[in-house]
Amino acid sequence: MSRNRKVLAVAAALAGAMVLSACAGGGDAGGSSAGGTTSAPRAEPTQAPFTPPADAELPAGDGQGQCSGDPSIAYVGTIAGANAGLGIAIKQAIELAIEEHNEANAGCQVTYKEFDTAGSPQTALAPTVAAINDPSILGVVGLPFSGESEAVGPALTEAGLVGLTPSATRPDLSQKGWTHFFRGLGNDSVQGPAAAKFITETLGAQNVCVIRDDSAYGQGLATEVTKALGEGASCEEEIKTGQTEFSAAIGTIESASPDAIFFSGYYAEGAPFAQQLRDAGIEAPLVVPDGVKDPIFVQNAGEASEGVYMTCPCLPGEVFPEFLEAYKARWNVDPQTYSAEAYDATTILLRGLDQGISDRAGLLEHVRNYQGQGLTKQFAWNAQGELNETPVWSYVVKDGQIQRLSPID
Amino acid sequence: MITHVTSVLAQDSLIDFNFELLIDRFWANTIDGLSYGSIYALVAIGYTLVYGVLKLINFAHSEIFVIGIFAAYFTFFALGYAPGETADLGLFALIGSLLLAGVVAMAASGGSAVLLERVAYRPLRKRGAPRLVFLITAIGASFAIQQLFLIFLGGNAQPSIRLLRPTEAFEIFGARVTNIQIMTVVAAVVLMFVADTFVNRTRLGRGIRAVSQDPDTATLMGVNRERVFMLTFLLGGVLAGAAALFYLMTIPAAAIFNGGFLLGIKAFTAAVLGGIGNLRGALVGGLLLGVVENYGQSFFGGEWRDVIAFVLLIVVLMFRPTGILGESLAKARA
């Protein structure tokens, strides 16, 4: 009996396979003719010349700063925890800014303090409370990550301690009614449309495949990009965090034969994805966001990383020669992804202290009303703590290096 | 255009059935699925053998697999291959390097599987610990090994080293078959055949089957039970090591501390799907899972990939609670 059933099952499976293969034969003929059309020659984006703003406010200021009391500025964020590289690039820029300021302003010596949050929402509250309980701290640069920023937001707002984040990009952080929160760069709902613009205008792509991972970041950004692309988003596919084999997803792309592909996720999946995409013979340009903009991506994707385009609401530190030089001299490394943003944020706080502000409420008010040119952009915040001007830059991987292209505007 | 219609549909309805893509990609998905599924199958044997003999689900097997990946990776490294450009090798240099990496990976995985058995499971067995304790120990060992890799090698994948670029060898119904895929499938089938012959035809294999059937009687009949356990772990480990080499060739950026987690779960699923404790079941389960995942992704979209795989498992277990080919290693049809 059971053997009979087995035979039956095998027969059924065979029949099914034959039916499907017959269909596949028909489908293939149509598919190959469609796939045979080659995409139009595409534009090669080039590096735009960039002149750093001459009137940028720098930490040193005019050297006439007079502070009252003995104020401190704190870095609250990851130093030794997960993804510490990002935090350290921020911390080093803050220290550098304060040192340059103190050297130039004999009348205002600001103390630097740091609090390690280990980068996760679960561990961020205790160090933040420690910073709040230190009365000398008038302003905080941080927190770097969106998750931890969300966890400590209410505490900072209650304490009236201004928090200027140089890197947390989740859009809804500014919608929580916090009064302390200021974002020193564009959020993900700025990067999405900018990436779409880069794809359609600079690369001239008409049909774009949007591939997202299943993280909050990847999903959110993919939604923004898809919305901005409109009709141009001709196919979409999702991959899983931790997935390494993408043949089916790449099959979807192959069938759609797009002019460009946007990958909305992190470099851990982005690197094998890029590799398998190129191995499958798909040569359409690949565009990735700041979650992939990391030297690790280039290492892991190998040859496949060549020519990959990147978008990031961050500015390359190298375009500011003096900052680059000072940073290198102080830390023996190049400024990293969000260093310049952190440098600008610290400058804004220092300017307030230079005017003799001696309490947290005063510094908060100073940031709220601040208007001025920084290295990275013009700073002026709206009521939610979002910037009015938020440049997004494009980058390209060339000769194994991530190189800047130009601002997307 | 048609593709655009499907993307609009996806936003409106919960699931988007993409018949066109399923049919269009049928052969490509089948070939990719079979090739990736044979890696599942090789890893699944480790789960199946240990379960068949010890009635233990060895969750640390995924880390045995990761040890194989790192062993193969560092063999490439020691042979002087560097990350970046794909090395341009002669046929003999290529085969030699791959063979060496394979042997090292198999030795490393096999050796650490035996070591794991010695360190983690044997002391428990001596004290007659209940089965649940073994399970928790397995999970603990899995985490411990994983975290050791994290501490010593960091959280990022090692820069990828490539010895061979996948190039099209031939086409089946318009679907690409690459050189690496051919190697993976052929090696998997050969190793499966060897393992199956070993268990079913040799004296040592008879010992394995005897212990799996009735440990006490087998001991009375003169089978050295401890040695059979060791042999079982060794065999599973060696096959995981072989799988690791092919996995690393398929996905060069795979040398990462938690790289075994997802694959381990899938391989375990494949073992249960085919009938855990059954060698041939592991093969059937692995190949089936690899293929069905791909069909599922094309038909329903990527977000349903894992759902499809596990729904398949549940459906199969509803009608055949012991898996497709049945459960017992001892009673497996020869």
PDB file of C-alpha atoms in Angstrom, chain A residues 3 6 20-21 23-24 27-28 31 207 212 226 230-231 233-234 236-238 240-245 247-249 251-252 254-256 267 272 275-276 278-280 296 299-303, chain B residues 1 3-4 7 10-11 21 23-27 29 32 36 84-86 156-160 162 165-166 173-174 176 247 250-253 262 294 297-298 301-306 320 333:
ATOM      1  CA  ARG A   3       4.751   1.510  -1.896  1.00  0.00           C
ATOM      2  CA  LYS A   6       5.009   6.289  -3.238  1.00  0.00           C
ATOM      3  CA  LEU A  20       6.342  22.902 -16.003  1.00  0.00           C
ATOM      4  CA  SER A  21       9.209  22.153 -18.337  1.00  0.00           C
ATOM      5  CA  CYS A  23       5.765  25.774 -20.166  1.00  0.00           C
ATOM      6  CA  ALA A  24       9.321  26.773 -19.470  1.00  0.00           C
ATOM      7  CA  GLY A  27       8.470  31.049 -21.774  1.00  0.00           C
ATOM      8  CA  ASP A  28      12.128  30.856 -22.582  1.00  0.00           C
ATOM      9  CA  GLY A  31      12.322  35.677 -22.565  1.00  0.00           C
ATOM     10  CA  ASN A 207      14.146  50.617 -15.276  1.00  0.00           C
ATOM     11  CA  ARG A 212      16.037  45.449   0.047  1.00  0.00           C
ATOM     12  CA  THR A 226      10.908  53.173  -4.670  1.00  0.00           C
ATOM     13  CA  GLY A 230       7.893  55.974  -9.246  1.00  0.00           C
ATOM     14  CA  GLU A 231       7.361  54.277 -12.602  1.00  0.00           C
ATOM     15  CA  ALA A 233      11.043  51.023 -10.065  1.00  0.00           C
ATOM     16  CA  SER A 234      10.241  48.186 -12.413  1.00  0.00           C
ATOM     17  CA  GLU A 236      11.730  44.626  -6.533  1.00  0.00           C
ATOM     18  CA  GLU A 237      13.025  41.756  -4.449  1.00  0.00           C
ATOM     19  CA  GLU A 238      13.791  41.078  -0.813  1.00  0.00           C
ATOM     20  CA  LYS A 240      17.260  38.099   4.309  1.00  0.00           C
ATOM     21  CA  THR A 241      19.839  39.285   6.825  1.00  0.00           C
ATOM     22  CA  GLY A 242      22.480  36.564   6.933  1.00  0.00           C
ATOM     23  CA  GLN A 243      21.572  35.209   3.519  1.00  0.00           C
ATOM     24  CA  THR A 244      24.591  34.557   1.316  1.00  0.00           C
ATOM     25  CA  GLU A 245      23.182  32.860  -1.756  1.00  0.00           C
ATOM     26  CA  SER A 247      20.537  33.128  -7.192  1.00  0.00           C
ATOM     27  CA  ALA A 248      16.754  33.456  -7.080  1.00  0.00           C
ATOM     28  CA  ALA A 249      16.837  37.192  -6.329  1.00  0.00           C
ATOM     29  CA  GLY A 251      17.101  35.645 -11.346  1.00  0.00           C
ATOM     30  CA  THR A 252      14.360  38.200 -10.761  1.00  0.00           C
ATOM     31  CA  GLU A 254      17.947  39.015 -14.820  1.00  0.00           C
ATOM     32  CA  SER A 255      14.368  38.568 -16.005  1.00  0.00           C
ATOM     33  CA  ALA A 256      13.676  42.288 -15.625  1.00  0.00           C
ATOM     34  CA  TYR A 267      27.666  45.456   3.441  1.00  0.00           C
ATOM     35  CA  PRO A 272      28.232  38.556  -1.771  1.00  0.00           C
ATOM     36  CA  GLN A 275      29.736  39.329  -6.454  1.00  0.00           C
ATOM     37  CA  GLN A 276      26.979  36.966  -7.530  1.00  0.00           C
ATOM     38  CA  ARG A 278      28.457  40.211 -11.634  1.00  0.00           C
ATOM     39  CA  ASP A 279      29.105  36.478 -11.864  1.00  0.00           C
ATOM     40  CA  ALA A 280      25.641  36.064 -13.348  1.00  0.00           C
ATOM     41  CA  ILE A 296      34.991  45.959   4.152  1.00  0.00           C
ATOM     42  CA  GLN A 299      37.452  43.697   0.362  1.00  0.00           C
ATOM     43  CA  ASN A 300      34.653  41.169   0.399  1.00  0.00           C
ATOM     44  CA  ALA A 301      33.142  41.867  -2.987  1.00  0.00           C
ATOM     45  CA  GLY A 302      36.601  41.846  -4.597  1.00  0.00           C
ATOM     46  CA  GLU A 303      36.529  42.582  -8.308  1.00  0.00           C
TER      47      GLU A 303
ATOM     48  CA  MET B   1       5.453  46.742 -19.007  1.00  0.00           C
ATOM     49  CA  THR B   3       7.172  43.491 -14.695  1.00  0.00           C
ATOM     50  CA  HIS B   4       5.963  46.819 -13.494  1.00  0.00           C
ATOM     51  CA  SER B   7       5.472  45.426  -8.576  1.00  0.00           C
ATOM     52  CA  ALA B  10       2.912  43.600  -4.617  1.00  0.00           C
ATOM     53  CA  GLN B  11       2.122  46.851  -2.895  1.00  0.00           C
ATOM     54  CA  LEU B  21       8.823  34.503 -13.288  1.00  0.00           C
ATOM     55  CA  ILE B  23       8.184  29.524 -15.311  1.00  0.00           C
ATOM     56  CA  ASP B  24      10.775  31.795 -16.848  1.00  0.00           C
ATOM     57  CA  ARG B  25      13.290  30.919 -14.146  1.00  0.00           C
ATOM     58  CA  PHE B  26      12.270  27.298 -13.688  1.00  0.00           C
ATOM     59  CA  TRP B  27      15.419  25.634 -14.994  1.00  0.00           C
ATOM     60  CA  ASN B  29      16.201  27.917 -10.202  1.00  0.00           C
ATOM     61  CA  ASP B  32      21.013  26.746  -8.698  1.00  0.00           C
ATOM     62  CA  TYR B  36      23.206  24.897  -3.293  1.00  0.00           C
ATOM     63  CA  GLY B  84      41.308  40.966  -4.714  1.00  0.00           C
ATOM     64  CA  GLU B  85      41.752  39.749  -8.257  1.00  0.00           C
ATOM     65  CA  THR B  86      40.822  36.152  -8.988  1.00  0.00           C
ATOM     66  CA  ASN B 156      33.587  41.124   9.737  1.00  0.00           C
ATOM     67  CA  ALA B 157      33.993  38.506   7.041  1.00  0.00           C
ATOM     68  CA  GLN B 158      37.546  37.811   5.912  1.00  0.00           C
ATOM     69  CA  PRO B 159      38.461  39.527   2.628  1.00  0.00           C
ATOM     70  CA  SER B 160      37.334  37.166  -0.086  1.00  0.00           C
ATOM     71  CA  ARG B 162      38.894  33.534  -5.145  1.00  0.00           C
ATOM     72  CA  ARG B 165      35.505  32.465 -11.170  1.00  0.00           C
ATOM     73  CA  PRO B 166      32.228  30.768 -11.980  1.00  0.00           C
ATOM     74  CA  PHE B 173      17.072  24.672 -21.439  1.00  0.00           C
ATOM     75  CA  GLY B 174      18.648  28.101 -21.529  1.00  0.00           C
ATOM     76  CA  ARG B 176      23.440  28.509 -17.069  1.00  0.00           C
ATOM     77  CA  TYR B 247      30.470  26.738   0.077  1.00  0.00           C
ATOM     78  CA  THR B 250      30.385  29.512  -4.151  1.00  0.00           C
ATOM     79  CA  ILE B 251      30.410  32.396  -1.668  1.00  0.00           C
ATOM     80  CA  PRO B 252      33.956  33.725  -1.220  1.00  0.00           C
ATOM     81  CA  ALA B 253      32.935  36.188   1.516  1.00  0.00           C
ATOM     82  CA  LEU B 262      21.491  30.045   8.852  1.00  0.00           C
ATOM     83  CA  ASN B 294      14.337  29.150  -5.127  1.00  0.00           C
ATOM     84  CA  GLN B 297      11.392  33.157  -3.986  1.00  0.00           C
ATOM     85  CA  SER B 298      10.522  33.509  -7.663  1.00  0.00           C
ATOM     86  CA  GLY B 301       8.967  37.044  -3.701  1.00  0.00           C
ATOM     87  CA  GLY B 302      12.017  37.024  -1.474  1.00  0.00           C
ATOM     88  CA  GLU B 303      10.220  37.846   1.759  1.00  0.00           C
ATOM     89  CA  TRP B 304       8.470  34.458   1.513  1.00  0.00           C
ATOM     90  CA  ARG B 305      11.575  32.401   0.863  1.00  0.00           C
ATOM     91  CA  ASP B 306      11.938  30.961   4.355  1.00  0.00           C
ATOM     92  CA  ARG B 320       4.937  11.615   6.638  1.00  0.00           C
ATOM     93  CA  ARG B 333      16.395   0.634   2.870  1.00  0.00           C
TER      94      ARG B 333
END
